[in-house]
Amino acid sequence: DAGVTQSPTHLIKTRGQQVTLRCSPKSGHDTVSWYQQALGQGPQFIFQYYEEEERQRGNFPDRFSGHQFPNYSSELNVNALLLGDSALYLCASSYRKTGRAWETQYFGPGTRLLVL
Amino acid sequence: SQQGEEDPQALSIQEGENATMNCSYKTSINNLQWYRQNSGRGLVHLILIRSNEREKHSGRLRVTLDTSKKSSSLLITASRAADTASYFCATALFAGGTSYGKLTFGQGTILTVHP
């Protein structure tokens, strides 16, 4: 049973560029959340996708956008990159539909983005 | 923004000793969870405690929750070098409708266990 996978593992971009990060949820999961973790900080919630729609959003600008596909995989897009976007981007999946399964999220290994 | 603070920011102990980490939070919660992160990689879920629970055990882990003080503690007993990692508490609040699974994390505690 594959866990949550993310690609790429590392990425280097320059200011102003755009980036797309990808996430495949754990088998059977239908909800994907994205988090940004700056160095030395705890993860911060970006947004959550369920049934191909953004359901919740954290305090992030519109430069951060996402998408969820029918197979539940998800993409995070960041436009007009800033130096401050350098961080570890974590994807987490969960199962929303029954009981309390939504409570436990499974995290992927993350994509480390460096903006120069 | 971060939910609250974790204390201490860093903890260094010898193998076999116990490690205690504390977490404070600011708002009402449905549950509080603890995660481990090794060397800046993905987070591993350790234990979840609901707002109507006061204490929970899982192997060498013991978690307490005091909702009146908005605080939690994680105790790792008989620590091992492999426990060296960053530990984060995260809170979840289900406010109905769309708020499934949004986690608000603390700053984390860096635990180093010396062999």
PDB file of C-alpha atoms in Angstrom:
ATOM      1  CA  ASP A   1       0.000   0.000   0.000  1.00  0.00           C
ATOM      2  CA  ALA A   2       1.742   3.142  -1.211  1.00  0.00           C
ATOM      3  CA  GLY A   3       1.741   6.071   1.120  1.00  0.00           C
ATOM      4  CA  VAL A   4       1.538   9.690   0.083  1.00  0.00           C
ATOM      5  CA  THR A   5       3.975  10.519  -2.690  1.00  0.00           C
ATOM      6  CA  GLN A   6       5.206  13.906  -3.841  1.00  0.00           C
ATOM      7  CA  SER A   7       7.225  15.098  -6.793  1.00  0.00           C
ATOM      8  CA  PRO A   8       9.739  16.463  -7.340  1.00  0.00           C
ATOM      9  CA  THR A   9      11.785  16.012  -4.164  1.00  0.00           C
ATOM     10  CA  HIS A  10      13.833  19.145  -4.752  1.00  0.00           C
ATOM     11  CA  LEU A  11      13.394  22.154  -6.984  1.00  0.00           C
ATOM     12  CA  ILE A  12      15.370  25.325  -7.646  1.00  0.00           C
ATOM     13  CA  LYS A  13      13.671  28.310  -9.239  1.00  0.00           C
ATOM     14  CA  THR A  14      14.403  32.005  -9.649  1.00  0.00           C
ATOM     15  CA  ARG A  15      12.285  34.924  -8.511  1.00  0.00           C
ATOM     16  CA  GLY A  16       9.280  35.596 -10.708  1.00  0.00           C
ATOM     17  CA  GLN A  17       9.052  32.073 -12.057  1.00  0.00           C
ATOM     18  CA  GLN A  18       6.151  29.714 -11.610  1.00  0.00           C
ATOM     19  CA  VAL A  19       6.263  26.238 -10.066  1.00  0.00           C
ATOM     20  CA  THR A  20       3.978  23.203  -9.935  1.00  0.00           C
ATOM     21  CA  LEU A  21       4.251  20.578  -7.222  1.00  0.00           C
ATOM     22  CA  ARG A  22       2.455  17.255  -7.342  1.00  0.00           C
ATOM     23  CA  CYS A  23       0.939  14.926  -4.772  1.00  0.00           C
ATOM     24  CA  SER A  24      -0.628  11.484  -4.909  1.00  0.00           C
ATOM     25  CA  PRO A  25      -2.663  10.627  -1.815  1.00  0.00           C
ATOM     26  CA  LYS A  26      -2.555   7.406   0.125  1.00  0.00           C
ATOM     27  CA  SER A  27      -4.656   4.699  -1.470  1.00  0.00           C
ATOM     28  CA  GLY A  28      -8.329   5.139  -0.541  1.00  0.00           C
ATOM     29  CA  HIS A  29      -7.969   8.743   0.563  1.00  0.00           C
ATOM     30  CA  ASP A  30     -10.065  11.459  -1.033  1.00  0.00           C
ATOM     31  CA  THR A  31      -8.875  14.685   0.614  1.00  0.00           C
ATOM     32  CA  VAL A  32      -5.577  16.448   0.030  1.00  0.00           C
ATOM     33  CA  SER A  33      -4.160  19.297   2.093  1.00  0.00           C
ATOM     34  CA  TRP A  34      -1.059  21.353   1.391  1.00  0.00           C
ATOM     35  CA  TYR A  35       1.252  22.875   3.980  1.00  0.00           C
ATOM     36  CA  GLN A  36       4.260  25.173   3.765  1.00  0.00           C
ATOM     37  CA  GLN A  37       7.081  24.685   6.246  1.00  0.00           C
ATOM     38  CA  ALA A  38       9.755  27.362   6.425  1.00  0.00           C
ATOM     39  CA  LEU A  39      13.091  26.411   7.925  1.00  0.00           C
ATOM     40  CA  GLY A  40      12.870  26.062  11.688  1.00  0.00           C
ATOM     41  CA  GLN A  41       9.103  26.576  11.748  1.00  0.00           C
ATOM     42  CA  GLY A  42       6.044  24.383  12.022  1.00  0.00           C
ATOM     43  CA  PRO A  43       3.981  23.671   8.908  1.00  0.00           C
ATOM     44  CA  GLN A  44       1.372  26.240   7.904  1.00  0.00           C
ATOM     45  CA  PHE A  45      -1.874  25.257   6.212  1.00  0.00           C
ATOM     46  CA  ILE A  46      -2.205  26.514   2.619  1.00  0.00           C
ATOM     47  CA  PHE A  47      -5.432  24.897   1.424  1.00  0.00           C
ATOM     48  CA  GLN A  48      -7.419  21.692   1.243  1.00  0.00           C
ATOM     49  CA  TYR A  49      -9.089  19.964  -1.701  1.00  0.00           C
ATOM     50  CA  TYR A  50     -12.002  17.594  -1.631  1.00  0.00           C
ATOM     51  CA  GLU A  51     -14.189  16.504  -4.551  1.00  0.00           C
ATOM     52  CA  GLU A  52     -12.002  18.578  -6.857  1.00  0.00           C
ATOM     53  CA  GLU A  53     -12.822  21.823  -5.077  1.00  0.00           C
ATOM     54  CA  GLU A  54     -10.878  24.023  -2.696  1.00  0.00           C
ATOM     55  CA  ARG A  55     -12.697  23.641   0.627  1.00  0.00           C
ATOM     56  CA  GLN A  56     -10.544  25.606   3.042  1.00  0.00           C
ATOM     57  CA  ARG A  57      -7.781  28.114   2.644  1.00  0.00           C
ATOM     58  CA  GLY A  58      -5.158  29.417   5.000  1.00  0.00           C
ATOM     59  CA  ASN A  59      -3.619  32.863   5.019  1.00  0.00           C
ATOM     60  CA  PHE A  60      -1.822  32.628   1.688  1.00  0.00           C
ATOM     61  CA  PRO A  61      -2.063  35.003  -1.290  1.00  0.00           C
ATOM     62  CA  ASP A  62      -3.764  34.168  -4.574  1.00  0.00           C
ATOM     63  CA  ARG A  63      -0.351  33.387  -6.060  1.00  0.00           C
ATOM     64  CA  PHE A  64      -0.890  30.005  -4.432  1.00  0.00           C
ATOM     65  CA  SER A  65      -3.447  27.928  -6.276  1.00  0.00           C
ATOM     66  CA  GLY A  66      -4.237  24.281  -6.597  1.00  0.00           C
ATOM     67  CA  HIS A  67      -6.147  21.598  -8.315  1.00  0.00           C
ATOM     68  CA  GLN A  68      -7.468  18.160  -7.522  1.00  0.00           C
ATOM     69  CA  PHE A  69      -8.006  15.564 -10.216  1.00  0.00           C
ATOM     70  CA  PRO A  70     -10.696  12.857 -10.430  1.00  0.00           C
ATOM     71  CA  ASN A  71      -8.175  10.284  -9.167  1.00  0.00           C
ATOM     72  CA  TYR A  72      -7.741  12.478  -6.027  1.00  0.00           C
ATOM     73  CA  SER A  73      -4.176  13.501  -6.868  1.00  0.00           C
ATOM     74  CA  SER A  74      -3.421  17.177  -6.495  1.00  0.00           C
ATOM     75  CA  GLU A  75      -1.175  19.977  -7.712  1.00  0.00           C
ATOM     76  CA  LEU A  76       0.031  23.088  -5.957  1.00  0.00           C
ATOM     77  CA  ASN A  77       0.930  26.019  -8.200  1.00  0.00           C
ATOM     78  CA  VAL A  78       2.835  29.060  -7.074  1.00  0.00           C
ATOM     79  CA  ASN A  79       3.139  32.040  -9.431  1.00  0.00           C
ATOM     80  CA  ALA A  80       5.542  34.983  -9.332  1.00  0.00           C
ATOM     81  CA  LEU A  81       7.876  33.264  -6.907  1.00  0.00           C
ATOM     82  CA  LEU A  82       9.420  35.291  -4.101  1.00  0.00           C
ATOM     83  CA  LEU A  83      12.532  34.503  -2.092  1.00  0.00           C
ATOM     84  CA  GLY A  84      10.236  33.965   0.900  1.00  0.00           C
ATOM     85  CA  ASP A  85       8.504  31.082  -0.868  1.00  0.00           C
ATOM     86  CA  SER A  86      11.588  28.950  -0.235  1.00  0.00           C
ATOM     87  CA  ALA A  87      10.335  26.174   2.019  1.00  0.00           C
ATOM     88  CA  LEU A  88       9.416  22.525   2.344  1.00  0.00           C
ATOM     89  CA  TYR A  89       5.985  21.940   0.835  1.00  0.00           C
ATOM     90  CA  LEU A  90       4.121  19.081   2.405  1.00  0.00           C
ATOM     91  CA  CYS A  91       1.096  17.270   1.104  1.00  0.00           C
ATOM     92  CA  ALA A  92      -1.207  15.362   3.452  1.00  0.00           C
ATOM     93  CA  SER A  93      -4.087  13.067   2.646  1.00  0.00           C
ATOM     94  CA  SER A  94      -7.056  11.871   4.643  1.00  0.00           C
ATOM     95  CA  TYR A  95     -10.388  10.180   4.177  1.00  0.00           C
ATOM     96  CA  ARG A  96     -13.335  12.413   4.715  1.00  0.00           C
ATOM     97  CA  LYS A  97     -16.409  10.377   4.110  1.00  0.00           C
ATOM     98  CA  THR A  98     -16.999   8.286   7.203  1.00  0.00           C
ATOM     99  CA  GLY A  99     -16.719   8.553  10.941  1.00  0.00           C
ATOM    100  CA  ARG A 100     -13.593  10.110  12.309  1.00  0.00           C
ATOM    101  CA  ALA A 101     -11.228   8.958   9.599  1.00  0.00           C
ATOM    102  CA  TRP A 102     -10.693  12.578   8.641  1.00  0.00           C
ATOM    103  CA  GLU A 103      -8.875  13.218  11.909  1.00  0.00           C
ATOM    104  CA  THR A 104      -5.644  11.480  10.940  1.00  0.00           C
ATOM    105  CA  GLN A 105      -3.622  12.905   8.097  1.00  0.00           C
ATOM    106  CA  TYR A 106      -0.806  11.106   6.373  1.00  0.00           C
ATOM    107  CA  PHE A 107       2.025  13.285   5.144  1.00  0.00           C
ATOM    108  CA  GLY A 108       4.249  12.832   2.148  1.00  0.00           C
ATOM    109  CA  PRO A 109       8.033  13.377   2.234  1.00  0.00           C
ATOM    110  CA  GLY A 110       7.695  16.901   0.893  1.00  0.00           C
ATOM    111  CA  THR A 111       9.154  18.971  -1.924  1.00  0.00           C
ATOM    112  CA  ARG A 112      11.965  21.300  -0.971  1.00  0.00           C
ATOM    113  CA  LEU A 113      11.741  24.489  -3.020  1.00  0.00           C
ATOM    114  CA  LEU A 114      14.588  26.964  -3.193  1.00  0.00           C
ATOM    115  CA  VAL A 115      13.944  30.333  -4.813  1.00  0.00           C
ATOM    116  CA  LEU A 116      17.051  32.262  -5.853  1.00  0.00           C
TER     117      LEU A 116
ATOM    118  CA  SER B   1      -0.083  31.868  11.975  1.00  0.00           C
ATOM    119  CA  GLN B   2       1.045  29.325  14.539  1.00  0.00           C
ATOM    120  CA  GLN B   3      -1.473  28.019  17.038  1.00  0.00           C
ATOM    121  CA  GLY B   4       0.779  28.343  20.025  1.00  0.00           C
ATOM    122  CA  GLU B   5       4.115  27.550  21.483  1.00  0.00           C
ATOM    123  CA  GLU B   6       6.060  24.450  22.291  1.00  0.00           C
ATOM    124  CA  ASP B   7       8.420  24.187  25.161  1.00  0.00           C
ATOM    125  CA  PRO B   8      11.295  23.631  25.244  1.00  0.00           C
ATOM    126  CA  GLN B   9      12.489  24.635  21.785  1.00  0.00           C
ATOM    127  CA  ALA B  10      15.309  22.120  22.111  1.00  0.00           C
ATOM    128  CA  LEU B  11      15.926  19.185  24.440  1.00  0.00           C
ATOM    129  CA  SER B  12      19.075  17.103  24.773  1.00  0.00           C
ATOM    130  CA  ILE B  13      19.065  13.881  26.822  1.00  0.00           C
ATOM    131  CA  GLN B  14      20.862  10.566  27.183  1.00  0.00           C
ATOM    132  CA  GLU B  15      19.512   7.260  25.938  1.00  0.00           C
ATOM    133  CA  GLY B  16      17.243   5.661  28.498  1.00  0.00           C
ATOM    134  CA  GLU B  17      16.064   8.956  29.967  1.00  0.00           C
ATOM    135  CA  ASN B  18      12.537  10.282  29.605  1.00  0.00           C
ATOM    136  CA  ALA B  19      11.739  13.280  27.398  1.00  0.00           C
ATOM    137  CA  THR B  20       8.857  15.641  28.073  1.00  0.00           C
ATOM    138  CA  MET B  21       7.638  18.248  25.621  1.00  0.00           C
ATOM    139  CA  ASN B  22       4.875  20.750  26.215  1.00  0.00           C
ATOM    140  CA  CYS B  23       2.485  22.474  23.860  1.00  0.00           C
ATOM    141  CA  SER B  24       0.133  25.369  24.421  1.00  0.00           C
ATOM    142  CA  TYR B  25      -2.619  26.491  22.094  1.00  0.00           C
ATOM    143  CA  LYS B  26      -4.986  29.416  21.862  1.00  0.00           C
ATOM    144  CA  THR B  27      -8.395  28.355  20.561  1.00  0.00           C
ATOM    145  CA  SER B  28     -10.996  25.653  21.164  1.00  0.00           C
ATOM    146  CA  ILE B  29     -10.135  22.309  19.644  1.00  0.00           C
ATOM    147  CA  ASN B  30     -11.663  18.974  18.717  1.00  0.00           C
ATOM    148  CA  ASN B  31      -8.401  17.126  19.010  1.00  0.00           C
ATOM    149  CA  LEU B  32      -4.684  17.603  19.445  1.00  0.00           C
ATOM    150  CA  GLN B  33      -2.133  15.509  17.635  1.00  0.00           C
ATOM    151  CA  TRP B  34       1.590  14.957  17.904  1.00  0.00           C
ATOM    152  CA  TYR B  35       3.838  14.429  14.902  1.00  0.00           C
ATOM    153  CA  ARG B  36       7.512  13.547  14.497  1.00  0.00           C
ATOM    154  CA  GLN B  37       9.717  14.874  11.724  1.00  0.00           C
ATOM    155  CA  ASN B  38      13.148  13.476  10.932  1.00  0.00           C
ATOM    156  CA  SER B  39      15.710  15.780   9.326  1.00  0.00           C
ATOM    157  CA  GLY B  40      13.236  18.104   7.585  1.00  0.00           C
ATOM    158  CA  ARG B  41      11.359  15.320   5.869  1.00  0.00           C
ATOM    159  CA  GLY B  42       7.685  14.304   6.048  1.00  0.00           C
ATOM    160  CA  LEU B  43       5.702  14.245   9.251  1.00  0.00           C
ATOM    161  CA  VAL B  44       4.824  10.976  10.964  1.00  0.00           C
ATOM    162  CA  HIS B  45       1.625  10.854  13.000  1.00  0.00           C
ATOM    163  CA  LEU B  46       2.302   9.675  16.548  1.00  0.00           C
ATOM    164  CA  ILE B  47      -0.839  10.016  18.615  1.00  0.00           C
ATOM    165  CA  LEU B  48      -4.171  11.817  18.714  1.00  0.00           C
ATOM    166  CA  ILE B  49      -6.072  12.886  21.805  1.00  0.00           C
ATOM    167  CA  ARG B  50      -9.602  14.247  21.652  1.00  0.00           C
ATOM    168  CA  SER B  51     -10.850  17.218  23.634  1.00  0.00           C
ATOM    169  CA  ASN B  52     -12.895  14.995  25.966  1.00  0.00           C
ATOM    170  CA  GLU B  53      -9.869  12.834  26.828  1.00  0.00           C
ATOM    171  CA  ARG B  54      -7.263  13.654  29.462  1.00  0.00           C
ATOM    172  CA  GLU B  55      -4.578  11.059  28.867  1.00  0.00           C
ATOM    173  CA  LYS B  56      -3.614   8.587  26.189  1.00  0.00           C
ATOM    174  CA  HIS B  57      -0.855   6.019  25.804  1.00  0.00           C
ATOM    175  CA  SER B  58       0.751   4.437  22.784  1.00  0.00           C
ATOM    176  CA  GLY B  59       3.793   2.264  23.376  1.00  0.00           C
ATOM    177  CA  ARG B  60       6.455   4.483  24.954  1.00  0.00           C
ATOM    178  CA  LEU B  61       4.373   7.608  24.364  1.00  0.00           C
ATOM    179  CA  ARG B  62       2.090   9.255  26.888  1.00  0.00           C
ATOM    180  CA  VAL B  63       0.062  12.317  26.015  1.00  0.00           C
ATOM    181  CA  THR B  64      -1.948  14.476  28.375  1.00  0.00           C
ATOM    182  CA  LEU B  65      -4.409  17.208  27.541  1.00  0.00           C
ATOM    183  CA  ASP B  66      -5.680  19.973  29.810  1.00  0.00           C
ATOM    184  CA  THR B  67      -8.317  21.920  27.931  1.00  0.00           C
ATOM    185  CA  SER B  68      -8.814  24.356  30.818  1.00  0.00           C
ATOM    186  CA  LYS B  69      -5.183  25.421  30.481  1.00  0.00           C
ATOM    187  CA  LYS B  70      -5.113  24.876  26.719  1.00  0.00           C
ATOM    188  CA  SER B  71      -2.015  22.761  27.022  1.00  0.00           C
ATOM    189  CA  SER B  72      -0.724  19.295  26.249  1.00  0.00           C
ATOM    190  CA  SER B  73       2.387  17.325  27.023  1.00  0.00           C
ATOM    191  CA  LEU B  74       4.132  14.473  25.260  1.00  0.00           C
ATOM    192  CA  LEU B  75       6.243  12.087  27.321  1.00  0.00           C
ATOM    193  CA  ILE B  76       8.607   9.661  25.623  1.00  0.00           C
ATOM    194  CA  THR B  77       9.849   7.069  28.084  1.00  0.00           C
ATOM    195  CA  ALA B  78      13.135   5.162  27.869  1.00  0.00           C
ATOM    196  CA  SER B  79      14.293   7.244  24.923  1.00  0.00           C
ATOM    197  CA  ARG B  80      16.475   5.844  22.161  1.00  0.00           C
ATOM    198  CA  ALA B  81      18.898   7.487  19.754  1.00  0.00           C
ATOM    199  CA  ALA B  82      16.330   6.770  17.010  1.00  0.00           C
ATOM    200  CA  ASP B  83      13.899   9.134  18.774  1.00  0.00           C
ATOM    201  CA  THR B  84      16.098  12.061  17.715  1.00  0.00           C
ATOM    202  CA  ALA B  85      13.785  14.267  15.656  1.00  0.00           C
ATOM    203  CA  SER B  86      11.599  17.363  15.759  1.00  0.00           C
ATOM    204  CA  TYR B  87       8.256  16.936  17.481  1.00  0.00           C
ATOM    205  CA  PHE B  88       5.230  19.059  16.646  1.00  0.00           C
ATOM    206  CA  CYS B  89       1.850  19.398  18.221  1.00  0.00           C
ATOM    207  CA  ALA B  90      -1.069  20.240  15.970  1.00  0.00           C
ATOM    208  CA  THR B  91      -4.635  21.126  16.776  1.00  0.00           C
ATOM    209  CA  ALA B  92      -7.782  20.524  14.759  1.00  0.00           C
ATOM    210  CA  LEU B  93     -11.143  22.168  15.102  1.00  0.00           C
ATOM    211  CA  PHE B  94     -14.147  20.830  13.296  1.00  0.00           C
ATOM    212  CA  ALA B  95     -16.469  23.775  12.896  1.00  0.00           C
ATOM    213  CA  GLY B  96     -18.837  21.977  10.581  1.00  0.00           C
ATOM    214  CA  GLY B  97     -19.142  22.072   6.844  1.00  0.00           C
ATOM    215  CA  THR B  98     -15.748  22.635   5.329  1.00  0.00           C
ATOM    216  CA  SER B  99     -13.320  22.548   8.202  1.00  0.00           C
ATOM    217  CA  TYR B 100     -12.250  18.944   7.922  1.00  0.00           C
ATOM    218  CA  GLY B 101      -8.703  18.225   8.873  1.00  0.00           C
ATOM    219  CA  LYS B 102      -7.127  21.657   8.907  1.00  0.00           C
ATOM    220  CA  LEU B 103      -4.195  21.325  11.284  1.00  0.00           C
ATOM    221  CA  THR B 104      -2.602  24.246  13.081  1.00  0.00           C
ATOM    222  CA  PHE B 105       0.942  23.437  14.165  1.00  0.00           C
ATOM    223  CA  GLY B 106       3.201  24.683  16.907  1.00  0.00           C
ATOM    224  CA  GLN B 107       6.832  25.677  16.388  1.00  0.00           C
ATOM    225  CA  GLY B 108       8.171  22.290  17.406  1.00  0.00           C
ATOM    226  CA  THR B 109      10.679  20.869  19.860  1.00  0.00           C
ATOM    227  CA  ILE B 110      14.004  19.530  18.620  1.00  0.00           C
ATOM    228  CA  LEU B 111      14.861  16.395  20.600  1.00  0.00           C
ATOM    229  CA  THR B 112      18.387  14.989  20.569  1.00  0.00           C
ATOM    230  CA  VAL B 113      18.999  11.645  22.259  1.00  0.00           C
ATOM    231  CA  HIS B 114      22.664  10.829  22.795  1.00  0.00           C
ATOM    232  CA  PRO B 115      23.736   7.156  22.719  1.00  0.00           C
TER     233      PRO B 115
END
